[in-house]
PDB file of C-alpha atoms in Angstrom:
ATOM      1  CA  UNK A 236     174.662  51.782 227.423  1.00  0.00           C
ATOM      2  CA  UNK A 237     173.584  52.566 223.883  1.00  0.00           C
ATOM      3  CA  UNK A 238     170.148  50.928 224.176  1.00  0.00           C
ATOM      4  CA  UNK A 239     169.173  53.415 226.863  1.00  0.00           C
ATOM      5  CA  UNK A 240     169.823  56.476 224.809  1.00  0.00           C
ATOM      6  CA  UNK A 241     167.033  56.199 222.314  1.00  0.00           C
ATOM      7  CA  UNK A 242     169.530  57.708 219.942  1.00  0.00           C
ATOM      8  CA  UNK A 243     167.947  56.311 216.768  1.00  0.00           C
ATOM      9  CA  UNK A 244     165.008  58.706 217.235  1.00  0.00           C
ATOM     10  CA  UNK A 245     164.515  62.433 217.124  1.00  0.00           C
ATOM     11  CA  UNK A 246     161.806  62.412 219.873  1.00  0.00           C
ATOM     12  CA  UNK A 247     162.642  60.520 223.046  1.00  0.00           C
ATOM     13  CA  UNK A 248     160.978  60.197 226.389  1.00  0.00           C
ATOM     14  CA  UNK A 249     161.935  58.674 229.681  1.00  0.00           C
ATOM     15  CA  UNK A 250     161.344  59.263 233.403  1.00  0.00           C
ATOM     16  CA  UNK A 251     163.136  61.535 235.803  1.00  0.00           C
ATOM     17  CA  UNK A 252     166.767  62.371 236.642  1.00  0.00           C
ATOM     18  CA  UNK A 253     168.253  59.257 235.054  1.00  0.00           C
ATOM     19  CA  UNK A 254     166.644  60.055 231.784  1.00  0.00           C
ATOM     20  CA  UNK A 255     168.320  63.455 231.617  1.00  0.00           C
ATOM     21  CA  UNK A 256     171.643  61.703 232.082  1.00  0.00           C
ATOM     22  CA  UNK A 257     171.070  58.632 229.876  1.00  0.00           C
ATOM     23  CA  UNK A 258     169.194  59.872 226.839  1.00  0.00           C
ATOM     24  CA  UNK A 259     171.156  61.162 223.842  1.00  0.00           C
ATOM     25  CA  UNK A 260     171.889  64.829 223.759  1.00  0.00           C
ATOM     26  CA  UNK A 261     168.986  66.906 222.461  1.00  0.00           C
ATOM     27  CA  UNK A 262     168.520  70.423 221.139  1.00  0.00           C
ATOM     28  CA  UNK A 263     165.511  70.930 223.436  1.00  0.00           C
ATOM     29  CA  UNK A 264     164.659  69.251 226.718  1.00  0.00           C
ATOM     30  CA  UNK A 265     161.129  69.637 228.039  1.00  0.00           C
ATOM     31  CA  UNK A 266     160.511  69.045 231.727  1.00  0.00           C
ATOM     32  CA  UNK A 267     156.939  67.906 232.471  1.00  0.00           C
ATOM     33  CA  UNK A 268     155.807  68.101 236.118  1.00  0.00           C
ATOM     34  CA  UNK A 269     152.019  68.671 235.772  1.00  0.00           C
ATOM     35  CA  UNK A 270     151.218  68.561 239.536  1.00  0.00           C
ATOM     36  CA  UNK A 271     152.546  71.096 239.961  1.00  0.00           C
ATOM     37  CA  UNK A 272     155.948  72.625 239.074  1.00  0.00           C
ATOM     38  CA  UNK A 273     155.479  73.051 235.339  1.00  0.00           C
ATOM     39  CA  UNK A 274     151.885  74.222 235.753  1.00  0.00           C
ATOM     40  CA  UNK A 275     152.972  76.797 238.321  1.00  0.00           C
ATOM     41  CA  UNK A 276     155.733  78.021 236.048  1.00  0.00           C
ATOM     42  CA  UNK A 277     153.399  78.347 233.097  1.00  0.00           C
ATOM     43  CA  UNK A 278     150.738  80.307 235.063  1.00  0.00           C
ATOM     44  CA  UNK A 279     153.233  82.698 236.655  1.00  0.00           C
ATOM     45  CA  UNK A 280     155.276  83.299 233.477  1.00  0.00           C
ATOM     46  CA  UNK A 281     152.089  83.802 231.407  1.00  0.00           C
ATOM     47  CA  UNK A 282     151.121  86.660 233.724  1.00  0.00           C
ATOM     48  CA  UNK A 283     154.467  88.446 233.276  1.00  0.00           C
ATOM     49  CA  UNK A 284     156.320  87.081 236.229  1.00  0.00           C
ATOM     50  CA  UNK A 285     159.857  85.789 236.212  1.00  0.00           C
ATOM     51  CA  UNK A 286     160.281  82.396 237.978  1.00  0.00           C
ATOM     52  CA  UNK A 287     163.522  81.454 239.716  1.00  0.00           C
ATOM     53  CA  UNK A 288     163.477  77.699 240.281  1.00  0.00           C
ATOM     54  CA  UNK A 289     165.291  76.507 243.348  1.00  0.00           C
ATOM     55  CA  UNK A 290     166.283  72.950 244.202  1.00  0.00           C
ATOM     56  CA  UNK A 291     165.657  72.918 247.997  1.00  0.00           C
ATOM     57  CA  UNK A 292     162.724  73.620 250.283  1.00  0.00           C
ATOM     58  CA  UNK A 293     164.637  74.896 253.308  1.00  0.00           C
ATOM     59  CA  UNK A 294     166.056  78.064 254.868  1.00  0.00           C
ATOM     60  CA  UNK A 295     168.465  78.494 252.009  1.00  0.00           C
ATOM     61  CA  UNK A 296     165.550  79.212 249.696  1.00  0.00           C
ATOM     62  CA  UNK A 297     164.644  82.261 251.822  1.00  0.00           C
ATOM     63  CA  UNK A 298     168.211  83.541 251.686  1.00  0.00           C
ATOM     64  CA  UNK A 299     168.267  82.956 247.886  1.00  0.00           C
ATOM     65  CA  UNK A 300     165.109  84.983 247.419  1.00  0.00           C
ATOM     66  CA  UNK A 301     166.611  87.841 249.348  1.00  0.00           C
ATOM     67  CA  UNK A 302     169.764  87.632 247.305  1.00  0.00           C
ATOM     68  CA  UNK A 303     167.782  87.784 244.041  1.00  0.00           C
ATOM     69  CA  UNK A 304     165.380  90.521 245.272  1.00  0.00           C
ATOM     70  CA  UNK A 305     162.459  88.155 244.790  1.00  0.00           C
ATOM     71  CA  UNK A 306     159.479  86.776 246.706  1.00  0.00           C
ATOM     72  CA  UNK A 307     159.336  83.153 247.650  1.00  0.00           C
ATOM     73  CA  UNK A 308     156.603  80.585 247.050  1.00  0.00           C
ATOM     74  CA  UNK A 309     155.890  78.619 250.239  1.00  0.00           C
ATOM     75  CA  UNK A 310     154.930  75.009 250.464  1.00  0.00           C
ATOM     76  CA  UNK A 311     151.360  74.482 249.215  1.00  0.00           C
ATOM     77  CA  UNK A 312     149.005  76.759 251.188  1.00  0.00           C
ATOM     78  CA  UNK A 313     151.469  77.062 254.076  1.00  0.00           C
ATOM     79  CA  UNK A 314     150.570  80.706 254.460  1.00  0.00           C
ATOM     80  CA  UNK A 315     147.045  81.686 253.422  1.00  0.00           C
ATOM     81  CA  UNK A 316     147.057  84.497 250.921  1.00  0.00           C
ATOM     82  CA  UNK A 317     150.675  83.950 249.924  1.00  0.00           C
ATOM     83  CA  UNK A 318     152.195  82.508 246.745  1.00  0.00           C
ATOM     84  CA  UNK A 319     152.806  78.782 246.965  1.00  0.00           C
ATOM     85  CA  UNK A 320     153.272  75.710 244.900  1.00  0.00           C
ATOM     86  CA  UNK A 321     149.509  75.594 244.470  1.00  0.00           C
ATOM     87  CA  UNK A 322     148.750  76.820 240.914  1.00  0.00           C
ATOM     88  CA  UNK A 323     145.648  78.583 242.113  1.00  0.00           C
ATOM     89  CA  UNK A 324     147.823  80.912 244.278  1.00  0.00           C
ATOM     90  CA  UNK A 325     149.548  82.244 241.175  1.00  0.00           C
ATOM     91  CA  UNK A 326     146.546  83.177 239.001  1.00  0.00           C
ATOM     92  CA  UNK A 327     146.735  86.874 239.985  1.00  0.00           C
ATOM     93  CA  UNK A 328     150.520  87.458 240.272  1.00  0.00           C
ATOM     94  CA  UNK A 329     151.486  90.909 239.131  1.00  0.00           C
ATOM     95  CA  UNK A 330     153.504  91.565 236.029  1.00  0.00           C
ATOM     96  CA  UNK A 331     157.139  92.006 236.924  1.00  0.00           C
ATOM     97  CA  UNK A 332     157.039  89.815 240.004  1.00  0.00           C
ATOM     98  CA  UNK A 333     160.263  87.829 240.622  1.00  0.00           C
ATOM     99  CA  UNK A 334     159.288  84.551 242.345  1.00  0.00           C
ATOM    100  CA  UNK A 335     161.506  81.890 243.728  1.00  0.00           C
ATOM    101  CA  UNK A 336     159.854  78.501 243.319  1.00  0.00           C
ATOM    102  CA  UNK A 337     161.411  75.846 245.512  1.00  0.00           C
ATOM    103  CA  UNK A 338     160.947  72.416 244.043  1.00  0.00           C
ATOM    104  CA  UNK A 339     163.340  69.544 244.642  1.00  0.00           C
ATOM    105  CA  UNK A 340     161.755  67.676 241.765  1.00  0.00           C
ATOM    106  CA  UNK A 341     161.035  70.057 238.903  1.00  0.00           C
ATOM    107  CA  UNK A 342     163.841  72.581 239.685  1.00  0.00           C
ATOM    108  CA  UNK A 343     166.444  69.923 240.040  1.00  0.00           C
ATOM    109  CA  UNK A 344     165.470  68.351 236.669  1.00  0.00           C
ATOM    110  CA  UNK A 345     165.461  71.852 235.016  1.00  0.00           C
ATOM    111  CA  UNK A 346     169.000  72.701 236.166  1.00  0.00           C
ATOM    112  CA  UNK A 347     170.241  69.181 235.438  1.00  0.00           C
ATOM    113  CA  UNK A 348     168.871  69.469 231.885  1.00  0.00           C
ATOM    114  CA  UNK A 349     170.430  72.946 231.562  1.00  0.00           C
ATOM    115  CA  UNK A 350     173.840  71.502 232.341  1.00  0.00           C
ATOM    116  CA  UNK A 351     173.648  69.388 229.171  1.00  0.00           C
ATOM    117  CA  UNK A 352     173.696  72.546 227.011  1.00  0.00           C
ATOM    118  CA  UNK A 353     170.153  72.042 225.709  1.00  0.00           C
ATOM    119  CA  UNK A 354     167.424  74.681 225.653  1.00  0.00           C
ATOM    120  CA  UNK A 355     165.201  73.796 228.569  1.00  0.00           C
ATOM    121  CA  UNK A 356     161.459  74.327 228.713  1.00  0.00           C
ATOM    122  CA  UNK A 357     158.792  73.768 231.339  1.00  0.00           C
ATOM    123  CA  UNK A 358     155.942  71.989 229.685  1.00  0.00           C
ATOM    124  CA  UNK A 359     152.536  70.939 230.907  1.00  0.00           C
ATOM    125  CA  UNK A 360     149.026  70.335 229.588  1.00  0.00           C
ATOM    126  CA  UNK A 361     148.099  73.957 229.617  1.00  0.00           C
ATOM    127  CA  UNK A 362     150.870  74.982 227.139  1.00  0.00           C
ATOM    128  CA  UNK A 363     151.488  71.695 225.319  1.00  0.00           C
ATOM    129  CA  UNK A 364     151.009  72.837 221.721  1.00  0.00           C
ATOM    130  CA  UNK A 365     152.782  76.189 222.265  1.00  0.00           C
ATOM    131  CA  UNK A 366     155.796  74.381 223.708  1.00  0.00           C
ATOM    132  CA  UNK A 367     155.839  71.832 220.942  1.00  0.00           C
ATOM    133  CA  UNK A 368     155.624  74.409 218.137  1.00  0.00           C
ATOM    134  CA  UNK A 369     158.414  76.533 219.771  1.00  0.00           C
ATOM    135  CA  UNK A 370     160.557  73.374 220.047  1.00  0.00           C
ATOM    136  CA  UNK A 371     159.913  72.592 216.373  1.00  0.00           C
ATOM    137  CA  UNK A 372     161.181  76.012 215.413  1.00  0.00           C
ATOM    138  CA  UNK A 373     164.233  75.861 217.673  1.00  0.00           C
ATOM    139  CA  UNK A 374     165.533  72.282 217.416  1.00  0.00           C
ATOM    140  CA  UNK A 375     165.512  68.967 215.597  1.00  0.00           C
ATOM    141  CA  UNK A 376     166.001  66.539 218.610  1.00  0.00           C
ATOM    142  CA  UNK A 377     163.861  66.558 221.646  1.00  0.00           C
ATOM    143  CA  UNK A 378     164.000  64.863 225.072  1.00  0.00           C
ATOM    144  CA  UNK A 379     160.642  64.957 226.868  1.00  0.00           C
ATOM    145  CA  UNK A 380     161.128  64.186 230.594  1.00  0.00           C
ATOM    146  CA  UNK A 381     158.029  63.317 232.651  1.00  0.00           C
ATOM    147  CA  UNK A 382     159.153  64.171 236.233  1.00  0.00           C
ATOM    148  CA  UNK A 383     157.078  61.639 238.130  1.00  0.00           C
ATOM    149  CA  UNK A 384     156.416  61.688 241.861  1.00  0.00           C
ATOM    150  CA  UNK A 385     157.949  59.860 244.821  1.00  0.00           C
ATOM    151  CA  UNK A 386     156.926  56.796 246.795  1.00  0.00           C
ATOM    152  CA  UNK A 387     157.253  56.974 250.574  1.00  0.00           C
ATOM    153  CA  UNK A 388     160.668  55.405 250.373  1.00  0.00           C
ATOM    154  CA  UNK A 389     161.869  58.171 247.984  1.00  0.00           C
ATOM    155  CA  UNK A 390     161.904  56.075 244.804  1.00  0.00           C
ATOM    156  CA  UNK A 391     160.438  57.339 241.564  1.00  0.00           C
ATOM    157  CA  UNK A 392     156.694  56.888 241.026  1.00  0.00           C
ATOM    158  CA  UNK A 393     155.608  57.110 237.379  1.00  0.00           C
ATOM    159  CA  UNK A 394     152.688  59.586 237.600  1.00  0.00           C
ATOM    160  CA  UNK A 395     149.888  59.470 235.009  1.00  0.00           C
ATOM    161  CA  UNK A 396     149.548  63.242 234.885  1.00  0.00           C
ATOM    162  CA  UNK A 397     153.149  63.571 233.664  1.00  0.00           C
ATOM    163  CA  UNK A 398     152.728  60.748 231.219  1.00  0.00           C
ATOM    164  CA  UNK A 399     149.724  62.564 229.682  1.00  0.00           C
ATOM    165  CA  UNK A 400     151.429  65.889 229.717  1.00  0.00           C
ATOM    166  CA  UNK A 401     154.480  64.404 227.929  1.00  0.00           C
ATOM    167  CA  UNK A 402     152.195  62.666 225.404  1.00  0.00           C
ATOM    168  CA  UNK A 403     150.247  65.862 224.655  1.00  0.00           C
ATOM    169  CA  UNK A 404     153.556  67.594 223.772  1.00  0.00           C
ATOM    170  CA  UNK A 405     155.066  64.679 221.893  1.00  0.00           C
ATOM    171  CA  UNK A 406     151.889  64.477 219.690  1.00  0.00           C
ATOM    172  CA  UNK A 407     152.753  67.916 218.246  1.00  0.00           C
ATOM    173  CA  UNK A 408     156.570  67.505 217.869  1.00  0.00           C
ATOM    174  CA  UNK A 409     158.059  66.932 214.426  1.00  0.00           C
ATOM    175  CA  UNK A 410     160.253  63.871 214.036  1.00  0.00           C
ATOM    176  CA  UNK A 411     160.589  60.117 214.616  1.00  0.00           C
ATOM    177  CA  UNK A 412     159.303  58.899 217.939  1.00  0.00           C
ATOM    178  CA  UNK A 413     161.013  56.324 220.119  1.00  0.00           C
ATOM    179  CA  UNK A 414     158.713  53.495 221.353  1.00  0.00           C
ATOM    180  CA  UNK A 415     158.741  55.210 224.715  1.00  0.00           C
ATOM    181  CA  UNK A 416     157.622  58.442 223.159  1.00  0.00           C
ATOM    182  CA  UNK A 417     154.994  56.576 221.132  1.00  0.00           C
ATOM    183  CA  UNK A 418     153.615  55.062 224.334  1.00  0.00           C
ATOM    184  CA  UNK A 419     153.205  58.508 225.971  1.00  0.00           C
ATOM    185  CA  UNK A 420     151.541  59.806 222.869  1.00  0.00           C
ATOM    186  CA  UNK A 421     149.173  56.815 222.644  1.00  0.00           C
ATOM    187  CA  UNK A 422     148.242  57.331 226.296  1.00  0.00           C
ATOM    188  CA  UNK A 423     147.401  60.954 225.552  1.00  0.00           C
ATOM    189  CA  UNK A 424     145.346  60.066 222.521  1.00  0.00           C
ATOM    190  CA  UNK A 425     143.421  57.404 224.436  1.00  0.00           C
ATOM    191  CA  UNK A 426     142.534  59.741 227.377  1.00  0.00           C
ATOM    192  CA  UNK A 427     142.407  63.180 225.906  1.00  0.00           C
ATOM    193  CA  UNK A 428     138.594  63.267 225.868  1.00  0.00           C
ATOM    194  CA  UNK A 429     138.365  62.537 229.588  1.00  0.00           C
ATOM    195  CA  UNK A 430     141.368  64.448 230.716  1.00  0.00           C
ATOM    196  CA  UNK A 431     139.895  66.199 233.758  1.00  0.00           C
ATOM    197  CA  UNK A 432     138.263  63.101 235.190  1.00  0.00           C
ATOM    198  CA  UNK A 433     141.418  61.104 234.674  1.00  0.00           C
ATOM    199  CA  UNK A 434     143.585  63.571 236.513  1.00  0.00           C
ATOM    200  CA  UNK A 435     141.063  63.953 239.363  1.00  0.00           C
ATOM    201  CA  UNK A 436     140.774  60.226 239.822  1.00  0.00           C
ATOM    202  CA  UNK A 437     144.534  59.508 239.577  1.00  0.00           C
ATOM    203  CA  UNK A 438     146.636  58.875 242.696  1.00  0.00           C
ATOM    204  CA  UNK A 439     148.130  62.404 242.546  1.00  0.00           C
ATOM    205  CA  UNK A 440     144.713  63.964 241.853  1.00  0.00           C
ATOM    206  CA  UNK A 441     143.037  62.113 244.747  1.00  0.00           C
ATOM    207  CA  UNK A 442     145.821  63.120 247.132  1.00  0.00           C
ATOM    208  CA  UNK A 443     145.327  66.824 246.245  1.00  0.00           C
ATOM    209  CA  UNK A 444     141.503  66.585 246.219  1.00  0.00           C
ATOM    210  CA  UNK A 445     141.433  65.073 249.691  1.00  0.00           C
ATOM    211  CA  UNK A 446     143.713  67.845 250.988  1.00  0.00           C
ATOM    212  CA  UNK A 447     141.366  70.547 249.528  1.00  0.00           C
ATOM    213  CA  UNK A 448     143.270  71.337 246.379  1.00  0.00           C
ATOM    214  CA  UNK A 449     140.831  70.138 243.763  1.00  0.00           C
ATOM    215  CA  UNK A 450     140.982  73.555 241.981  1.00  0.00           C
ATOM    216  CA  UNK A 451     144.701  73.057 241.422  1.00  0.00           C
ATOM    217  CA  UNK A 452     144.072  69.730 239.697  1.00  0.00           C
ATOM    218  CA  UNK A 453     141.372  71.378 237.515  1.00  0.00           C
ATOM    219  CA  UNK A 454     143.814  74.170 236.565  1.00  0.00           C
ATOM    220  CA  UNK A 455     146.506  71.628 235.717  1.00  0.00           C
ATOM    221  CA  UNK A 456     144.075  69.606 233.564  1.00  0.00           C
ATOM    222  CA  UNK A 457     143.227  72.506 231.258  1.00  0.00           C
ATOM    223  CA  UNK A 458     144.669  71.692 227.803  1.00  0.00           C
ATOM    224  CA  UNK A 459     146.158  74.344 225.460  1.00  0.00           C
ATOM    225  CA  UNK A 460     144.792  77.327 227.334  1.00  0.00           C
ATOM    226  CA  UNK A 461     148.243  78.975 227.333  1.00  0.00           C
ATOM    227  CA  UNK A 462     150.648  80.127 224.562  1.00  0.00           C
ATOM    228  CA  UNK A 463     153.445  80.674 227.073  1.00  0.00           C
ATOM    229  CA  UNK A 464     156.780  78.848 226.584  1.00  0.00           C
ATOM    230  CA  UNK A 465     158.734  79.119 229.830  1.00  0.00           C
ATOM    231  CA  UNK A 466     162.454  79.005 228.817  1.00  0.00           C
ATOM    232  CA  UNK A 467     165.188  78.554 231.432  1.00  0.00           C
ATOM    233  CA  UNK A 468     167.952  81.097 231.283  1.00  0.00           C
ATOM    234  CA  UNK A 469     170.917  80.709 233.626  1.00  0.00           C
ATOM    235  CA  UNK A 470     168.705  81.188 236.721  1.00  0.00           C
ATOM    236  CA  UNK A 471     165.190  82.183 235.513  1.00  0.00           C
ATOM    237  CA  UNK A 472     162.211  80.988 233.529  1.00  0.00           C
ATOM    238  CA  UNK A 473     161.055  83.704 231.086  1.00  0.00           C
ATOM    239  CA  UNK A 474     158.494  83.641 228.319  1.00  0.00           C
ATOM    240  CA  UNK A 475     160.216  82.684 225.003  1.00  0.00           C
ATOM    241  CA  UNK A 476     156.923  82.987 223.126  1.00  0.00           C
ATOM    242  CA  UNK A 477     155.649  86.582 223.669  1.00  0.00           C
ATOM    243  CA  UNK A 478     152.350  87.464 221.923  1.00  0.00           C
ATOM    244  CA  UNK A 479     153.988  88.693 218.679  1.00  0.00           C
ATOM    245  CA  UNK A 480     155.474  85.240 218.280  1.00  0.00           C
ATOM    246  CA  UNK A 481     152.576  83.029 219.222  1.00  0.00           C
ATOM    247  CA  UNK A 482     152.427  79.620 217.550  1.00  0.00           C
ATOM    248  CA  UNK A 483     151.375  80.126 213.930  1.00  0.00           C
ATOM    249  CA  UNK A 484     148.524  78.173 212.311  1.00  0.00           C
ATOM    250  CA  UNK A 485     150.759  77.466 209.309  1.00  0.00           C
ATOM    251  CA  UNK A 486     153.389  75.598 211.340  1.00  0.00           C
ATOM    252  CA  UNK A 487     154.101  72.264 209.714  1.00  0.00           C
ATOM    253  CA  UNK A 488     152.138  69.325 211.164  1.00  0.00           C
ATOM    254  CA  UNK A 489     154.058  66.724 213.231  1.00  0.00           C
ATOM    255  CA  UNK A 490     155.291  63.668 211.451  1.00  0.00           C
ATOM    256  CA  UNK A 491     153.626  60.353 212.068  1.00  0.00           C
ATOM    257  CA  UNK A 492     155.591  57.940 214.265  1.00  0.00           C
ATOM    258  CA  UNK A 493     158.369  56.242 212.373  1.00  0.00           C
ATOM    259  CA  UNK A 494     158.564  58.905 209.598  1.00  0.00           C
TER     260      UNK A 494
END
């Protein structure tokens, strides 16, 4: 269905797995799962770790980690002192660590996007400008996919943190924006100045805060504190933007919507 592809625009955005399948092919696909897959990937990779995304949170993840000679992140805070899907648990990961990150949402989207032949990046609020600038240098068409969360019945819940993360990235991309991309960008522009409060008061933020993970929301709400660009290879996220190639101040500014 042509009207679902957003093919008339260079910058497109839509939610979840169906978006990966339905949007027109892109040079770069950016997966945005702010709480917490993309944030975890950014933090770990920025500290010199290699992240191996994995689609399932079950015993097969343990076997996969052994096969890949890697450690495994548990469910959030399942084992005190161990790596988990809580961003705060990854702040001090050692350089060279190989870490399997089981995430049925973010990992599944990343591999699904990889199957399209695009370059696949994990984007979040922390690395928004770095990701956009790298994408501008490495492509002309961009699909920005906010991952969303799940309602109790398993259906997709559009999550404000992913909308804002997508908008922050879109605001720095070069090209014409679809109306959907413009909406994400406008949401970002409208809420940028109260980002931390917005995330903490959102449904996802309240859920994590009430479970004792306020620090993870605060880490995820930090904007442009990272120059890392996590690029998915066949199996791993690695840093495509090492320090020698950090985003340059003379990069061209993004085009205004519709230009």
